[in-house]
Amino acid sequence: DAMVIQNPRYQVTQFGKPVTLSCSQTLNHNVMYWYQQKSSQAPKLLFHYYDKDFNNEADTPDNFQSRRPNTSFCFLDIRSPGLGDAAMYLCATSRGGQGTDTQYFGPGTRLTVL
Amino acid sequence: AQKVTQAQTEISVVEKEDVTLDCVYETRDTTYYLFWYKQPPSGELVFLIRRNSFDEQNEISGRYSWNFQKSTSSFNFTITASQVVDSAVYFCALSSGGATNKLIFGTGTLLAVQP
């Protein structure tokens, strides 16, 4: 089945230690998104890629970076995680193009910062 | 500015009861899209439905139904004969479309279905 995969599902890191979260998709979608979701809150868009074009949200901290080496994969790098970065990180994809398309989400990676 | 309001923070019902989750949106766009997502305790956001602004036809899918009313800027979601497996957080979202289809989420409604 075509799907969005996130690895790992649970990640524990230490304060200040860089961490990378992974997302892959078999939908061949043009657009890939990264969201941060803290407890009891709605998902918050960090950035997205349309093909290779990177689009950062204005309020996304510089501590968060992303890479998309090819259509299938997208990575979220947190350069120096703080306690406030503990959250669920959700990856989503959509086809992109005219009109709109549904965003399909992966299962998420729950990040704990010690 | 675009905004989605889900006034119900938490709802608790007993199994087999019907329940309606409210969603009110604000937008100045003439073309827009509305979504409902379900987020069970596992965390994954599961797509339920998309509705285009030019299509006010209501939709029914099994026990789920959606009532879209442009006159009141509402897109409400009803679960008939609720089940324990319906327990989740439900998010309503709005998009103006475009190439990147940015979603504006409501704050979500936590639905607890008691056996």
Coordinates of N, CA, C and O in Angstrom, one line a residue, chain A residues 35-45 90 105, chain B residues 2-9 21-26 33-39 45 75 89-95 102-110:
Chain A
Y35 N 5.4 19.0 10.5 CA 4.6 19.6 11.5 C 5.2 19.3 12.9 O 5.6 18.2 13.1
Q36 N 5.0 20.2 13.8 CA 5.3 20.0 15.2 C 4.0 20.0 16.0 O 3.2 20.9 15.8
Q37 N 3.7 19.0 16.8 CA 2.5 19.0 17.6 C 2.8 18.8 19.0 O 3.3 17.7 19.4
K38 N 2.5 19.7 19.8 CA 2.7 19.6 21.3 C 1.4 19.1 21.9 O 0.4 19.2 21.3
S39 N 1.5 18.7 23.1 CA 0.4 18.0 23.8 C -0.8 18.9 23.8 O -0.7 20.1 24.2
S40 N -1.9 18.4 23.4 CA -3.3 19.0 23.4 C -3.3 20.2 22.5 O -4.1 21.1 22.7
Q41 N -2.4 20.3 21.5 CA -2.5 21.4 20.6 C -2.7 20.9 19.1 O -2.5 19.7 18.9
A42 N -3.0 21.8 18.3 CA -3.1 21.4 16.8 C -1.7 21.3 16.2 O -0.8 21.9 16.8
P43 N -1.6 20.6 15.2 CA -0.3 20.6 14.5 C 0.1 22.0 14.0 O -0.7 22.7 13.5
K44 N 1.4 22.2 14.1 CA 1.9 23.5 13.6 C 2.9 23.3 12.5 O 3.9 22.6 12.7
L45 N 2.7 23.9 11.4 CA 3.6 23.7 10.2 C 4.9 24.4 10.4 O 5.0 25.5 10.8
L90 N 5.2 15.3 12.9 CA 4.4 14.7 11.9 C 4.8 15.1 10.5 O 5.1 16.3 10.2
F105 N -0.9 12.0 6.2 CA 0.1 12.0 7.3 C 0.7 10.7 7.6 O 0.1 9.6 7.5
Chain B
Q2 N -7.5 33.7 7.8 CA -8.2 32.5 7.9 C -8.2 32.0 9.4 O -7.2 32.1 10.0
K3 N -9.3 31.4 9.8 CA -9.4 30.8 11.1 C -10.4 29.7 11.2 O -11.4 29.7 10.4
V4 N -10.1 28.7 12.0 CA -11.0 27.6 12.2 C -11.2 27.5 13.7 O -10.3 27.5 14.5
T5 N -12.5 27.5 14.1 CA -12.9 27.4 15.5 C -13.6 26.1 15.8 O -14.6 25.8 15.2
Q6 N -13.1 25.4 16.8 CA -13.8 24.2 17.3 C -14.1 24.5 18.7 O -13.2 24.3 19.6
A7 N -15.2 25.0 19.0 CA -15.6 25.5 20.4 C -15.6 24.4 21.4 O -15.4 24.6 22.6
Q8 N -15.9 23.1 21.0 CA -16.0 22.0 21.9 C -14.6 21.4 22.2 O -14.0 20.8 21.3
T9 N -14.1 21.6 23.4 CA -12.8 21.1 23.7 C -12.8 19.6 23.9 O -12.0 18.8 23.4
L21 N -19.8 17.1 16.2 CA -18.6 18.0 16.4 C -18.8 19.2 15.6 O -18.9 19.1 14.3
D22 N -18.6 20.4 16.2 CA -18.9 21.6 15.5 C -17.6 22.2 14.9 O -16.5 22.1 15.5
C23 N -17.7 22.8 13.8 CA -16.5 23.5 13.2 C -17.1 24.8 12.5 O -18.0 24.7 11.6
V24 N -16.5 25.9 12.9 CA -16.8 27.2 12.2 C -15.6 27.8 11.7 O -14.5 27.7 12.3
Y25 N -15.6 28.3 10.4 CA -14.4 28.8 9.8 C -14.6 30.2 9.4 O -15.7 30.7 9.2
E26 N -13.5 30.9 9.1 CA -13.5 32.2 8.6 C -12.5 32.3 7.5 O -11.3 31.9 7.6
Y33 N -11.2 25.0 0.9 CA -11.5 23.6 1.1 C -11.5 23.3 2.6 O -10.7 23.9 3.3
L34 N -12.3 22.4 3.0 CA -12.5 22.0 4.4 C -12.2 20.6 4.6 O -12.5 19.7 3.7
F35 N -11.6 20.3 5.7 CA -11.2 18.9 6.0 C -11.5 18.5 7.4 O -11.6 19.4 8.3
W36 N -11.7 17.2 7.6 CA -11.8 16.6 8.9 C -10.7 15.5 9.0 O -10.6 14.7 8.1
Y37 N -10.0 15.6 10.1 CA -9.0 14.5 10.4 C -9.3 13.9 11.8 O -9.7 14.6 12.7
K38 N -9.0 12.7 11.9 CA -9.1 12.0 13.2 C -7.7 11.6 13.7 O -6.9 11.1 13.0
Q39 N -7.5 11.9 15.0 CA -6.2 11.5 15.6 C -6.4 10.6 16.8 O -6.7 11.1 17.9
L45 N -2.5 11.2 12.2 CA -3.7 12.0 11.7 C -4.3 11.2 10.5 O -3.6 11.1 9.5
F75 N -19.0 23.6 9.2 CA -18.8 22.3 8.6 C -18.8 21.3 9.7 O -17.7 20.8 10.2
V89 N -9.1 12.5 19.0 CA -9.2 14.0 18.8 C -9.5 14.2 17.3 O -8.9 13.6 16.5
Y90 N -10.5 15.0 17.1 CA -10.9 15.3 15.7 C -10.6 16.8 15.4 O -10.9 17.7 16.2
F91 N -9.9 16.9 14.3 CA -9.5 18.3 13.9 C -10.2 18.6 12.6 O -10.3 17.8 11.6
C92 N -10.7 19.9 12.6 CA -11.3 20.5 11.4 C -10.2 21.4 10.8 O -9.4 22.0 11.6
A93 N -10.0 21.5 9.5 CA -9.0 22.3 8.9 C -9.5 23.0 7.6 O -10.4 22.5 7.0
L94 N -8.8 24.1 7.3 CA -9.2 24.9 6.2 C -8.0 25.1 5.3 O -6.9 25.3 5.8
S95 N -8.2 25.2 4.0 CA -7.2 25.5 3.1 C -7.7 26.3 1.9 O -8.9 26.2 1.5
K102 N -1.6 24.9 2.1 CA -1.4 25.0 3.5 C -2.6 24.9 4.3 O -3.7 25.5 4.0
L103 N -2.6 24.1 5.4 CA -3.8 23.8 6.2 C -3.8 24.7 7.4 O -2.8 24.8 8.1
I104 N -4.9 25.2 7.7 CA -5.2 25.9 9.0 C -6.0 25.0 9.8 O -7.2 24.8 9.5
F105 N -5.5 24.6 11.0 CA -6.2 23.7 11.8 C -7.0 24.4 12.9 O -6.6 25.4 13.4
G106 N -8.1 23.8 13.3 CA -8.8 24.2 14.6 C -8.0 23.6 15.7 O -7.0 22.8 15.5
T107 N -8.5 23.8 16.9 CA -7.8 23.4 18.1 C -8.1 21.9 18.5 O -7.5 21.4 19.4
G108 N -9.1 21.4 17.8 CA -9.4 20.0 18.0 C -10.5 19.8 19.0 O -10.6 20.5 20.0
T109 N -11.2 18.7 18.9 CA -12.2 18.2 19.9 C -11.9 16.8 20.3 O -11.8 15.9 19.5
L110 N -11.7 16.6 21.6 CA -11.4 15.3 22.2 C -12.8 14.6 22.4 O -13.6 15.1 23.2

